[in-house]
Amino acid sequence: MNLVKSSFVDNVRLDIVGLIERAKKDKEAIVTAATFGPITLLALASSTLLAVLVSYSIYLKDGMAMIALALLGSVSILAHIGLYSRVRLAEYKEKDRVVPKSDVVIVYPNGTFQIISCDEEIARKLFIETEQCVYKIRNGNVYRVLAMVATLMLMFGVICLANAVPRLQFAFACAMIALNAAHWIVAALPEHYHWDLRTFKVKEIEQWATERYSQALWTVIASTGTTRWVRSANIAPDSQAWDDWLEEAQNHLDPGKRPDFTNGKMVDPLWDCQAALSRLLSKYESLDDVPSLHPSKTIERDEDKSVSRPKQTESMQPKPEQSAT
């Protein structure tokens, strides 16, 4: 569930810092399905279509159509009973303990960063520990029986519908096409339409745009107040130049102070991170003793590559040819 979004448009990284906390301190932070979400509206629309088709079959006095609608309408009910579940997040057992601050940094493959400012409980519930799907029916045999009964009802319902009048068959086909199209549309909607997140309070603190990865990384470091997480997460390349760059970045931080942003750019702390990185990369690139996959720039002398060969002197006479006897 993406509670805070970031994007990458026209080679510009749009990174966002968000705050997530409990909406009410005395209420547990949980995630449930939205009560009046798209799925609920789709279920109401499906029930309305079923009622219309049943009324139409009664009007036409078609008994086979009524049996088909009763069987096919009960299939989804049995299937949903077997799949009824709820989401259970990680439990923070020591609720009376003072919860420390635990910011979360998310790095996307396109180079954008997302910072979630929260406490340890929220971090564990939403980002660190895996959520569980707890089913109402936990007995596997009961679930298989429900699935078997639903399958049989579907088969007999299709057989009964084949014996209904053509007008009802056409009406049922139109209803099924409309419901399938509606299910595809609902599945394509963003996730926040389907989930009830009222127990969480989400707030966007600031947003910035950068064109270079080093600038975005320095802004995130200044926002978190430390470079310790960069090495543990393998965010920066593993080289001496980047190690020195991270050390300089740590020295330019002001502990306990949040950075200041103006028009989407960080103005405090002020440090030319790109110039520092270019300087360090040039410094270590000019050293010959740094291990590298590239060939060394040192030009070897000809005498080092030459191979000593014995010189032929006048005393070395060729061997006389053997004459045939």
PDB file of C-alpha atoms in Angstrom:
ATOM      1  CA  MET A   1       0.000   0.000   0.000  1.00  0.00           C
ATOM      2  CA  ASN A   2       1.608   3.203  -1.196  1.00  0.00           C
ATOM      3  CA  LEU A   3       0.681   5.820   1.377  1.00  0.00           C
ATOM      4  CA  VAL A   4       3.018   8.470  -0.046  1.00  0.00           C
ATOM      5  CA  LYS A   5       3.927   8.633  -3.721  1.00  0.00           C
ATOM      6  CA  SER A   6       6.968   9.828  -5.662  1.00  0.00           C
ATOM      7  CA  SER A   7       7.466  10.074  -9.418  1.00  0.00           C
ATOM      8  CA  PHE A   8      10.083  10.547 -12.131  1.00  0.00           C
ATOM      9  CA  VAL A   9       9.092  12.932 -14.923  1.00  0.00           C
ATOM     10  CA  ASP A  10      11.312  14.445 -17.660  1.00  0.00           C
ATOM     11  CA  ASN A  11      14.553  13.248 -15.979  1.00  0.00           C
ATOM     12  CA  VAL A  12      13.587  15.091 -12.774  1.00  0.00           C
ATOM     13  CA  ARG A  13      13.192  13.136  -9.551  1.00  0.00           C
ATOM     14  CA  LEU A  14      10.226  14.209  -7.432  1.00  0.00           C
ATOM     15  CA  ASP A  15      10.976  13.005  -3.919  1.00  0.00           C
ATOM     16  CA  ILE A  16       8.536  13.355  -1.033  1.00  0.00           C
ATOM     17  CA  VAL A  17       8.869  13.350   2.723  1.00  0.00           C
ATOM     18  CA  GLY A  18       5.717  12.127   4.454  1.00  0.00           C
ATOM     19  CA  LEU A  19       4.564  11.796   8.042  1.00  0.00           C
ATOM     20  CA  ILE A  20       2.509   8.791   9.180  1.00  0.00           C
ATOM     21  CA  GLU A  21       1.174   8.473  12.696  1.00  0.00           C
ATOM     22  CA  ARG A  22      -1.848   7.184  14.560  1.00  0.00           C
ATOM     23  CA  ALA A  23      -5.029   9.139  13.952  1.00  0.00           C
ATOM     24  CA  LYS A  24      -6.000   8.474  17.588  1.00  0.00           C
ATOM     25  CA  LYS A  25      -3.472   7.528  20.242  1.00  0.00           C
ATOM     26  CA  ASP A  26      -5.911   5.243  22.078  1.00  0.00           C
ATOM     27  CA  LYS A  27      -7.048   3.392  18.938  1.00  0.00           C
ATOM     28  CA  GLU A  28      -5.081   0.566  17.361  1.00  0.00           C
ATOM     29  CA  ALA A  29      -3.656   1.218  13.903  1.00  0.00           C
ATOM     30  CA  ILE A  30      -5.253  -1.340  11.586  1.00  0.00           C
ATOM     31  CA  VAL A  31      -6.010  -1.678   7.873  1.00  0.00           C
ATOM     32  CA  THR A  32      -9.443  -2.887   6.742  1.00  0.00           C
ATOM     33  CA  ALA A  33     -11.357  -2.963   3.487  1.00  0.00           C
ATOM     34  CA  ALA A  34     -13.263   0.220   2.721  1.00  0.00           C
ATOM     35  CA  THR A  35     -16.865  -0.093   3.872  1.00  0.00           C
ATOM     36  CA  PHE A  36     -18.265   1.922   0.983  1.00  0.00           C
ATOM     37  CA  GLY A  37     -15.487   1.253  -1.497  1.00  0.00           C
ATOM     38  CA  PRO A  38     -15.729   0.223  -5.154  1.00  0.00           C
ATOM     39  CA  ILE A  39     -16.152  -3.445  -4.247  1.00  0.00           C
ATOM     40  CA  THR A  40     -19.200  -2.632  -2.089  1.00  0.00           C
ATOM     41  CA  LEU A  41     -20.768  -0.570  -4.867  1.00  0.00           C
ATOM     42  CA  LEU A  42     -20.074  -3.377  -7.325  1.00  0.00           C
ATOM     43  CA  ALA A  43     -21.769  -5.895  -5.012  1.00  0.00           C
ATOM     44  CA  LEU A  44     -24.836  -3.646  -4.765  1.00  0.00           C
ATOM     45  CA  ALA A  45     -24.955  -3.292  -8.556  1.00  0.00           C
ATOM     46  CA  SER A  46     -24.689  -7.071  -8.958  1.00  0.00           C
ATOM     47  CA  SER A  47     -27.544  -7.641  -6.490  1.00  0.00           C
ATOM     48  CA  THR A  48     -29.669  -5.077  -8.340  1.00  0.00           C
ATOM     49  CA  LEU A  49     -29.081  -6.812 -11.686  1.00  0.00           C
ATOM     50  CA  LEU A  50     -29.952 -10.164 -10.124  1.00  0.00           C
ATOM     51  CA  ALA A  51     -33.213  -8.745  -8.738  1.00  0.00           C
ATOM     52  CA  VAL A  52     -34.091  -7.291 -12.150  1.00  0.00           C
ATOM     53  CA  LEU A  53     -33.438 -10.601 -13.908  1.00  0.00           C
ATOM     54  CA  VAL A  54     -35.479 -12.533 -11.346  1.00  0.00           C
ATOM     55  CA  SER A  55     -38.377 -10.101 -11.772  1.00  0.00           C
ATOM     56  CA  TYR A  56     -38.138 -10.428 -15.540  1.00  0.00           C
ATOM     57  CA  SER A  57     -38.153 -14.243 -15.342  1.00  0.00           C
ATOM     58  CA  ILE A  58     -41.228 -14.111 -13.106  1.00  0.00           C
ATOM     59  CA  TYR A  59     -42.903 -11.796 -15.599  1.00  0.00           C
ATOM     60  CA  LEU A  60     -42.172 -14.248 -18.432  1.00  0.00           C
ATOM     61  CA  LYS A  61     -43.146 -17.221 -16.212  1.00  0.00           C
ATOM     62  CA  ASP A  62     -39.884 -19.000 -17.026  1.00  0.00           C
ATOM     63  CA  GLY A  63     -39.203 -21.556 -14.270  1.00  0.00           C
ATOM     64  CA  MET A  64     -35.868 -22.756 -15.687  1.00  0.00           C
ATOM     65  CA  ALA A  65     -34.547 -19.181 -15.727  1.00  0.00           C
ATOM     66  CA  MET A  66     -35.532 -18.701 -12.072  1.00  0.00           C
ATOM     67  CA  ILE A  67     -33.717 -21.899 -11.082  1.00  0.00           C
ATOM     68  CA  ALA A  68     -30.643 -20.835 -13.093  1.00  0.00           C
ATOM     69  CA  LEU A  69     -30.568 -17.407 -11.469  1.00  0.00           C
ATOM     70  CA  ALA A  70     -30.943 -18.930  -7.988  1.00  0.00           C
ATOM     71  CA  LEU A  71     -28.071 -21.340  -8.604  1.00  0.00           C
ATOM     72  CA  LEU A  72     -25.756 -18.837 -10.302  1.00  0.00           C
ATOM     73  CA  GLY A  73     -26.501 -16.150  -7.740  1.00  0.00           C
ATOM     74  CA  SER A  74     -25.589 -18.515  -4.908  1.00  0.00           C
ATOM     75  CA  VAL A  75     -22.209 -19.417  -6.436  1.00  0.00           C
ATOM     76  CA  SER A  76     -20.601 -16.082  -5.560  1.00  0.00           C
ATOM     77  CA  ILE A  77     -22.084 -16.226  -2.051  1.00  0.00           C
ATOM     78  CA  LEU A  78     -20.470 -19.594  -1.318  1.00  0.00           C
ATOM     79  CA  ALA A  79     -17.193 -18.499  -2.883  1.00  0.00           C
ATOM     80  CA  HIS A  80     -17.047 -15.327  -0.790  1.00  0.00           C
ATOM     81  CA  ILE A  81     -17.834 -17.267   2.386  1.00  0.00           C
ATOM     82  CA  GLY A  82     -14.821 -19.496   1.747  1.00  0.00           C
ATOM     83  CA  LEU A  83     -12.535 -16.533   0.920  1.00  0.00           C
ATOM     84  CA  TYR A  84     -13.719 -14.127   3.620  1.00  0.00           C
ATOM     85  CA  SER A  85     -10.656 -12.748   5.396  1.00  0.00           C
ATOM     86  CA  ARG A  86      -9.138  -9.739   7.125  1.00  0.00           C
ATOM     87  CA  VAL A  87      -5.678  -8.179   7.105  1.00  0.00           C
ATOM     88  CA  ARG A  88      -3.681  -8.530  10.322  1.00  0.00           C
ATOM     89  CA  LEU A  89      -0.670  -6.293  10.737  1.00  0.00           C
ATOM     90  CA  ALA A  90       2.278  -6.954  13.001  1.00  0.00           C
ATOM     91  CA  GLU A  91       1.427  -6.585  16.679  1.00  0.00           C
ATOM     92  CA  TYR A  92       3.488  -4.266  18.818  1.00  0.00           C
ATOM     93  CA  LYS A  93       3.184  -6.102  22.139  1.00  0.00           C
ATOM     94  CA  GLU A  94       4.887  -3.624  24.477  1.00  0.00           C
ATOM     95  CA  LYS A  95       2.325  -0.868  23.991  1.00  0.00           C
ATOM     96  CA  ASP A  96       3.167   0.987  27.216  1.00  0.00           C
ATOM     97  CA  ARG A  97       6.808   1.437  26.281  1.00  0.00           C
ATOM     98  CA  VAL A  98       8.040   4.713  24.842  1.00  0.00           C
ATOM     99  CA  VAL A  99       8.211   4.133  21.089  1.00  0.00           C
ATOM    100  CA  PRO A 100      11.377   5.560  19.468  1.00  0.00           C
ATOM    101  CA  LYS A 101      11.508   7.402  16.182  1.00  0.00           C
ATOM    102  CA  SER A 102      12.086   5.092  13.235  1.00  0.00           C
ATOM    103  CA  ASP A 103      12.144   6.824   9.863  1.00  0.00           C
ATOM    104  CA  VAL A 104      11.891   4.667   6.742  1.00  0.00           C
ATOM    105  CA  VAL A 105      13.682   5.448   3.475  1.00  0.00           C
ATOM    106  CA  ILE A 106      12.377   3.751   0.325  1.00  0.00           C
ATOM    107  CA  VAL A 107      14.541   3.771  -2.807  1.00  0.00           C
ATOM    108  CA  TYR A 108      12.842   3.074  -6.121  1.00  0.00           C
ATOM    109  CA  PRO A 109      14.613   1.583  -9.174  1.00  0.00           C
ATOM    110  CA  ASN A 110      14.307   4.891 -11.079  1.00  0.00           C
ATOM    111  CA  GLY A 111      16.384   6.669  -8.413  1.00  0.00           C
ATOM    112  CA  THR A 112      13.612   8.444  -6.517  1.00  0.00           C
ATOM    113  CA  PHE A 113      13.493   8.461  -2.738  1.00  0.00           C
ATOM    114  CA  GLN A 114      10.574   8.323  -0.349  1.00  0.00           C
ATOM    115  CA  ILE A 115      11.050   9.194   3.312  1.00  0.00           C
ATOM    116  CA  ILE A 116       8.429   8.143   5.837  1.00  0.00           C
ATOM    117  CA  SER A 117       8.734   9.871   9.189  1.00  0.00           C
ATOM    118  CA  CYS A 118       7.100   7.626  11.771  1.00  0.00           C
ATOM    119  CA  ASP A 119       7.735   5.729  14.986  1.00  0.00           C
ATOM    120  CA  GLU A 120       8.882   2.135  15.332  1.00  0.00           C
ATOM    121  CA  GLU A 121       5.350   0.738  15.661  1.00  0.00           C
ATOM    122  CA  ILE A 122       4.161   2.244  12.363  1.00  0.00           C
ATOM    123  CA  ALA A 123       7.389   1.229  10.612  1.00  0.00           C
ATOM    124  CA  ARG A 124       7.005  -2.388  11.688  1.00  0.00           C
ATOM    125  CA  LYS A 125       3.307  -2.531  10.818  1.00  0.00           C
ATOM    126  CA  LEU A 126       3.503  -1.015   7.339  1.00  0.00           C
ATOM    127  CA  PHE A 127       7.033  -1.471   6.011  1.00  0.00           C
ATOM    128  CA  ILE A 128       9.178  -3.975   7.903  1.00  0.00           C
ATOM    129  CA  GLU A 129       7.157  -6.980   9.017  1.00  0.00           C
ATOM    130  CA  THR A 130       4.888  -8.942   6.682  1.00  0.00           C
ATOM    131  CA  GLU A 131       1.145  -8.611   7.048  1.00  0.00           C
ATOM    132  CA  GLN A 132      -1.031 -11.714   7.293  1.00  0.00           C
ATOM    133  CA  CYS A 133      -4.319 -12.600   5.636  1.00  0.00           C
ATOM    134  CA  VAL A 134      -6.492 -14.315   8.259  1.00  0.00           C
ATOM    135  CA  TYR A 135      -9.344 -16.333   6.754  1.00  0.00           C
ATOM    136  CA  LYS A 136     -12.625 -16.844   8.577  1.00  0.00           C
ATOM    137  CA  ILE A 137     -12.753 -20.500   7.540  1.00  0.00           C
ATOM    138  CA  ARG A 138      -9.400 -22.016   8.442  1.00  0.00           C
ATOM    139  CA  ASN A 139     -10.407 -25.659   7.955  1.00  0.00           C
ATOM    140  CA  GLY A 140      -9.193 -26.784   4.544  1.00  0.00           C
ATOM    141  CA  ASN A 141     -11.784 -29.539   4.240  1.00  0.00           C
ATOM    142  CA  VAL A 142     -14.663 -27.103   4.786  1.00  0.00           C
ATOM    143  CA  TYR A 143     -13.246 -24.778   2.154  1.00  0.00           C
ATOM    144  CA  ARG A 144     -12.927 -27.607  -0.371  1.00  0.00           C
ATOM    145  CA  VAL A 145     -16.520 -28.683   0.253  1.00  0.00           C
ATOM    146  CA  LEU A 146     -17.730 -25.136  -0.337  1.00  0.00           C
ATOM    147  CA  ALA A 147     -15.695 -24.922  -3.544  1.00  0.00           C
ATOM    148  CA  MET A 148     -17.093 -28.253  -4.778  1.00  0.00           C
ATOM    149  CA  VAL A 149     -20.698 -27.245  -4.052  1.00  0.00           C
ATOM    150  CA  ALA A 150     -20.193 -23.880  -5.770  1.00  0.00           C
ATOM    151  CA  THR A 151     -18.742 -25.615  -8.853  1.00  0.00           C
ATOM    152  CA  LEU A 152     -21.696 -28.001  -9.077  1.00  0.00           C
ATOM    153  CA  MET A 153     -24.153 -25.131  -8.692  1.00  0.00           C
ATOM    154  CA  LEU A 154     -22.385 -23.270 -11.502  1.00  0.00           C
ATOM    155  CA  MET A 155     -22.629 -26.289 -13.813  1.00  0.00           C
ATOM    156  CA  PHE A 156     -26.315 -26.917 -13.121  1.00  0.00           C
ATOM    157  CA  GLY A 157     -27.061 -23.216 -13.361  1.00  0.00           C
ATOM    158  CA  VAL A 158     -25.568 -23.025 -16.872  1.00  0.00           C
ATOM    159  CA  ILE A 159     -27.603 -26.106 -17.900  1.00  0.00           C
ATOM    160  CA  CYS A 160     -30.832 -24.529 -16.611  1.00  0.00           C
ATOM    161  CA  LEU A 161     -30.015 -21.219 -18.292  1.00  0.00           C
ATOM    162  CA  ALA A 162     -29.577 -23.039 -21.620  1.00  0.00           C
ATOM    163  CA  ASN A 163     -33.235 -24.128 -21.349  1.00  0.00           C
ATOM    164  CA  ALA A 164     -34.523 -20.609 -20.644  1.00  0.00           C
ATOM    165  CA  VAL A 165     -36.244 -18.435 -23.241  1.00  0.00           C
ATOM    166  CA  PRO A 166     -33.871 -16.568 -25.623  1.00  0.00           C
ATOM    167  CA  ARG A 167     -34.867 -13.163 -24.274  1.00  0.00           C
ATOM    168  CA  LEU A 168     -33.713 -14.087 -20.774  1.00  0.00           C
ATOM    169  CA  GLN A 169     -30.520 -15.631 -22.116  1.00  0.00           C
ATOM    170  CA  PHE A 170     -29.745 -12.396 -23.941  1.00  0.00           C
ATOM    171  CA  ALA A 171     -30.518 -10.319 -20.824  1.00  0.00           C
ATOM    172  CA  PHE A 172     -28.312 -12.538 -18.680  1.00  0.00           C
ATOM    173  CA  ALA A 173     -25.440 -12.295 -21.210  1.00  0.00           C
ATOM    174  CA  CYS A 174     -25.684  -8.478 -21.214  1.00  0.00           C
ATOM    175  CA  ALA A 175     -25.639  -8.438 -17.403  1.00  0.00           C
ATOM    176  CA  MET A 176     -22.557 -10.686 -17.266  1.00  0.00           C
ATOM    177  CA  ILE A 177     -20.665  -8.546 -19.813  1.00  0.00           C
ATOM    178  CA  ALA A 178     -21.460  -5.384 -17.856  1.00  0.00           C
ATOM    179  CA  LEU A 179     -20.356  -6.943 -14.549  1.00  0.00           C
ATOM    180  CA  ASN A 180     -17.102  -8.222 -16.030  1.00  0.00           C
ATOM    181  CA  ALA A 181     -16.297  -4.801 -17.463  1.00  0.00           C
ATOM    182  CA  ALA A 182     -17.074  -3.220 -14.080  1.00  0.00           C
ATOM    183  CA  HIS A 183     -14.755  -5.684 -12.303  1.00  0.00           C
ATOM    184  CA  TRP A 184     -11.897  -4.776 -14.679  1.00  0.00           C
ATOM    185  CA  ILE A 185     -12.445  -1.072 -14.059  1.00  0.00           C
ATOM    186  CA  VAL A 186     -12.548  -1.533 -10.274  1.00  0.00           C
ATOM    187  CA  ALA A 187      -9.343  -3.612 -10.324  1.00  0.00           C
ATOM    188  CA  ALA A 188      -7.550  -0.773 -12.135  1.00  0.00           C
ATOM    189  CA  LEU A 189      -8.421   1.837  -9.502  1.00  0.00           C
ATOM    190  CA  PRO A 190      -5.681   3.043  -7.094  1.00  0.00           C
ATOM    191  CA  GLU A 191      -5.271   1.060  -3.893  1.00  0.00           C
ATOM    192  CA  HIS A 192      -6.375   3.824  -1.538  1.00  0.00           C
ATOM    193  CA  TYR A 193      -9.920   3.469  -2.920  1.00  0.00           C
ATOM    194  CA  HIS A 194     -10.107  -0.112  -1.639  1.00  0.00           C
ATOM    195  CA  TRP A 195      -8.613   0.232   1.855  1.00  0.00           C
ATOM    196  CA  ASP A 196      -9.786   2.025   4.973  1.00  0.00           C
ATOM    197  CA  LEU A 197      -6.760   3.866   6.384  1.00  0.00           C
ATOM    198  CA  ARG A 198      -8.591   6.151   8.785  1.00  0.00           C
ATOM    199  CA  THR A 199      -6.611   4.833  11.739  1.00  0.00           C
ATOM    200  CA  PHE A 200      -3.487   6.387  10.158  1.00  0.00           C
ATOM    201  CA  LYS A 201      -2.824  10.069   9.759  1.00  0.00           C
ATOM    202  CA  VAL A 202      -0.853  10.753   6.565  1.00  0.00           C
ATOM    203  CA  LYS A 203       0.640  14.159   5.896  1.00  0.00           C
ATOM    204  CA  GLU A 204       3.038  15.396   3.227  1.00  0.00           C
ATOM    205  CA  ILE A 205       5.779  17.508   4.801  1.00  0.00           C
ATOM    206  CA  GLU A 206       7.856  18.642   1.842  1.00  0.00           C
ATOM    207  CA  GLN A 207       8.755  17.762  -1.715  1.00  0.00           C
ATOM    208  CA  TRP A 208      11.826  18.483  -3.806  1.00  0.00           C
ATOM    209  CA  ALA A 209      12.992  17.973  -7.379  1.00  0.00           C
ATOM    210  CA  THR A 210      16.537  17.016  -8.395  1.00  0.00           C
ATOM    211  CA  GLU A 211      18.200  16.131 -11.678  1.00  0.00           C
ATOM    212  CA  ARG A 212      21.175  14.187 -10.270  1.00  0.00           C
ATOM    213  CA  TYR A 213      21.333  11.143  -8.063  1.00  0.00           C
ATOM    214  CA  SER A 214      23.988  12.653  -5.783  1.00  0.00           C
ATOM    215  CA  GLN A 215      21.807  15.708  -5.138  1.00  0.00           C
ATOM    216  CA  ALA A 216      18.817  13.547  -4.273  1.00  0.00           C
ATOM    217  CA  LEU A 217      20.961  11.360  -1.996  1.00  0.00           C
ATOM    218  CA  TRP A 218      22.400  14.390  -0.177  1.00  0.00           C
ATOM    219  CA  THR A 219      18.904  15.800   0.373  1.00  0.00           C
ATOM    220  CA  VAL A 220      17.741  12.491   1.850  1.00  0.00           C
ATOM    221  CA  ILE A 221      20.824  12.319   4.077  1.00  0.00           C
ATOM    222  CA  ALA A 222      20.131  15.835   5.343  1.00  0.00           C
ATOM    223  CA  SER A 223      16.481  14.926   5.976  1.00  0.00           C
ATOM    224  CA  THR A 224      17.373  11.800   7.965  1.00  0.00           C
ATOM    225  CA  GLY A 225      20.338  13.393   9.749  1.00  0.00           C
ATOM    226  CA  THR A 226      22.783  10.533   9.206  1.00  0.00           C
ATOM    227  CA  THR A 227      24.691   8.596   6.534  1.00  0.00           C
ATOM    228  CA  ARG A 228      24.724   5.323   8.445  1.00  0.00           C
ATOM    229  CA  TRP A 229      21.826   3.811   6.489  1.00  0.00           C
ATOM    230  CA  VAL A 230      23.451   4.522   3.101  1.00  0.00           C
ATOM    231  CA  ARG A 231      26.174   1.905   3.522  1.00  0.00           C
ATOM    232  CA  SER A 232      23.933  -0.713   5.156  1.00  0.00           C
ATOM    233  CA  ALA A 233      21.437  -0.474   2.284  1.00  0.00           C
ATOM    234  CA  ASN A 234      24.109  -0.349  -0.462  1.00  0.00           C
ATOM    235  CA  ILE A 235      22.709   2.877  -1.850  1.00  0.00           C
ATOM    236  CA  ALA A 236      26.038   4.421  -2.889  1.00  0.00           C
ATOM    237  CA  PRO A 237      28.764   2.742  -4.993  1.00  0.00           C
ATOM    238  CA  ASP A 238      31.422   0.890  -3.025  1.00  0.00           C
ATOM    239  CA  SER A 239      34.518   3.010  -3.685  1.00  0.00           C
ATOM    240  CA  GLN A 240      36.912   5.176  -1.709  1.00  0.00           C
ATOM    241  CA  ALA A 241      35.666   8.309  -3.457  1.00  0.00           C
ATOM    242  CA  TRP A 242      32.099   7.697  -2.335  1.00  0.00           C
ATOM    243  CA  ASP A 243      33.271   6.789   1.170  1.00  0.00           C
ATOM    244  CA  ASP A 244      35.014  10.143   1.444  1.00  0.00           C
ATOM    245  CA  TRP A 245      31.957  11.854  -0.014  1.00  0.00           C
ATOM    246  CA  LEU A 246      29.724  10.286   2.643  1.00  0.00           C
ATOM    247  CA  GLU A 247      32.171  11.361   5.336  1.00  0.00           C
ATOM    248  CA  GLU A 248      32.079  14.953   4.079  1.00  0.00           C
ATOM    249  CA  ALA A 249      28.296  14.798   3.931  1.00  0.00           C
ATOM    250  CA  GLN A 250      28.172  13.671   7.556  1.00  0.00           C
ATOM    251  CA  ASN A 251      30.427  16.584   8.545  1.00  0.00           C
ATOM    252  CA  HIS A 252      28.097  19.086   6.874  1.00  0.00           C
ATOM    253  CA  LEU A 253      25.043  17.870   8.821  1.00  0.00           C
ATOM    254  CA  ASP A 254      23.577  19.770  11.723  1.00  0.00           C
ATOM    255  CA  PRO A 255      22.355  17.134  14.222  1.00  0.00           C
ATOM    256  CA  GLY A 256      18.815  17.621  15.449  1.00  0.00           C
ATOM    257  CA  LYS A 257      17.894  20.189  12.799  1.00  0.00           C
ATOM    258  CA  ARG A 258      15.602  19.532   9.855  1.00  0.00           C
ATOM    259  CA  PRO A 259      16.609  20.964   6.471  1.00  0.00           C
ATOM    260  CA  ASP A 260      14.892  24.036   5.049  1.00  0.00           C
ATOM    261  CA  PHE A 261      13.296  23.945   1.605  1.00  0.00           C
ATOM    262  CA  THR A 262      12.457  26.878  -0.660  1.00  0.00           C
ATOM    263  CA  ASN A 263      10.609  26.331  -3.946  1.00  0.00           C
ATOM    264  CA  GLY A 264      11.372  22.615  -3.862  1.00  0.00           C
ATOM    265  CA  LYS A 265      15.124  23.075  -3.233  1.00  0.00           C
ATOM    266  CA  MET A 266      17.068  22.580  -0.022  1.00  0.00           C
ATOM    267  CA  VAL A 267      18.709  25.815   1.136  1.00  0.00           C
ATOM    268  CA  ASP A 268      19.933  24.732   4.568  1.00  0.00           C
ATOM    269  CA  PRO A 269      22.311  22.972   5.085  1.00  0.00           C
ATOM    270  CA  LEU A 270      24.017  24.386   1.998  1.00  0.00           C
ATOM    271  CA  TRP A 271      26.701  22.203   0.422  1.00  0.00           C
ATOM    272  CA  ASP A 272      27.767  21.717  -3.184  1.00  0.00           C
ATOM    273  CA  CYS A 273      27.568  17.933  -3.129  1.00  0.00           C
ATOM    274  CA  GLN A 274      28.064  17.542  -6.878  1.00  0.00           C
ATOM    275  CA  ALA A 275      31.286  19.567  -6.904  1.00  0.00           C
ATOM    276  CA  ALA A 276      32.617  17.570  -3.947  1.00  0.00           C
ATOM    277  CA  LEU A 277      31.835  14.281  -5.679  1.00  0.00           C
ATOM    278  CA  SER A 278      33.500  15.400  -8.929  1.00  0.00           C
ATOM    279  CA  ARG A 279      36.585  16.484  -6.995  1.00  0.00           C
ATOM    280  CA  LEU A 280      36.874  13.156  -5.183  1.00  0.00           C
ATOM    281  CA  LEU A 281      36.294  11.094  -8.313  1.00  0.00           C
ATOM    282  CA  SER A 282      39.007  13.041 -10.137  1.00  0.00           C
ATOM    283  CA  LYS A 283      41.357  12.635  -7.195  1.00  0.00           C
ATOM    284  CA  TYR A 284      41.146   8.866  -7.043  1.00  0.00           C
ATOM    285  CA  GLU A 285      41.052   8.459 -10.793  1.00  0.00           C
ATOM    286  CA  SER A 286      44.524  10.030 -11.089  1.00  0.00           C
ATOM    287  CA  LEU A 287      46.099   7.574  -8.635  1.00  0.00           C
ATOM    288  CA  ASP A 288      47.811   4.585 -10.195  1.00  0.00           C
ATOM    289  CA  ASP A 289      47.760   2.417  -7.077  1.00  0.00           C
ATOM    290  CA  VAL A 290      43.970   2.308  -6.880  1.00  0.00           C
ATOM    291  CA  PRO A 291      42.696  -1.114  -8.025  1.00  0.00           C
ATOM    292  CA  SER A 292      40.622  -0.747 -11.165  1.00  0.00           C
ATOM    293  CA  LEU A 293      39.257  -2.768 -14.022  1.00  0.00           C
ATOM    294  CA  HIS A 294      40.650  -0.195 -16.459  1.00  0.00           C
ATOM    295  CA  PRO A 295      44.257  -0.519 -17.798  1.00  0.00           C
ATOM    296  CA  SER A 296      46.859   1.562 -16.044  1.00  0.00           C
ATOM    297  CA  LYS A 297      47.800   4.911 -17.581  1.00  0.00           C
ATOM    298  CA  THR A 298      51.495   4.381 -16.842  1.00  0.00           C
ATOM    299  CA  ILE A 299      53.478   3.928 -20.037  1.00  0.00           C
ATOM    300  CA  GLU A 300      55.911   1.115 -19.740  1.00  0.00           C
ATOM    301  CA  ARG A 301      59.383   1.590 -21.102  1.00  0.00           C
ATOM    302  CA  ASP A 302      60.559  -0.312 -24.074  1.00  0.00           C
ATOM    303  CA  GLU A 303      63.463  -1.846 -22.206  1.00  0.00           C
ATOM    304  CA  ASP A 304      61.063  -3.330 -19.624  1.00  0.00           C
ATOM    305  CA  LYS A 305      59.181  -5.108 -22.358  1.00  0.00           C
ATOM    306  CA  SER A 306      62.209  -6.154 -24.372  1.00  0.00           C
ATOM    307  CA  VAL A 307      63.447  -9.705 -24.128  1.00  0.00           C
ATOM    308  CA  SER A 308      67.185 -10.258 -23.961  1.00  0.00           C
ATOM    309  CA  ARG A 309      68.450 -12.334 -26.852  1.00  0.00           C
ATOM    310  CA  PRO A 310      71.995 -13.725 -27.389  1.00  0.00           C
ATOM    311  CA  LYS A 311      73.945 -11.787 -29.981  1.00  0.00           C
ATOM    312  CA  GLN A 312      75.649 -13.679 -32.786  1.00  0.00           C
ATOM    313  CA  THR A 313      79.446 -13.078 -32.853  1.00  0.00           C
ATOM    314  CA  GLU A 314      82.030 -13.820 -35.355  1.00  0.00           C
ATOM    315  CA  SER A 315      83.354 -16.749 -33.303  1.00  0.00           C
ATOM    316  CA  MET A 316      80.072 -18.543 -33.707  1.00  0.00           C
ATOM    317  CA  GLN A 317      80.688 -20.371 -36.965  1.00  0.00           C
ATOM    318  CA  PRO A 318      78.007 -22.323 -38.691  1.00  0.00           C
ATOM    319  CA  LYS A 319      78.261 -26.049 -38.558  1.00  0.00           C
ATOM    320  CA  PRO A 320      79.789 -27.656 -41.660  1.00  0.00           C
ATOM    321  CA  GLU A 321      77.411 -29.550 -43.831  1.00  0.00           C
ATOM    322  CA  GLN A 322      77.815 -33.307 -43.899  1.00  0.00           C
ATOM    323  CA  SER A 323      78.781 -34.631 -47.273  1.00  0.00           C
ATOM    324  CA  ALA A 324      77.340 -37.809 -48.555  1.00  0.00           C
ATOM    325  CA  THR A 325      79.763 -40.726 -48.682  1.00  0.00           C
TER     326      THR A 325
END
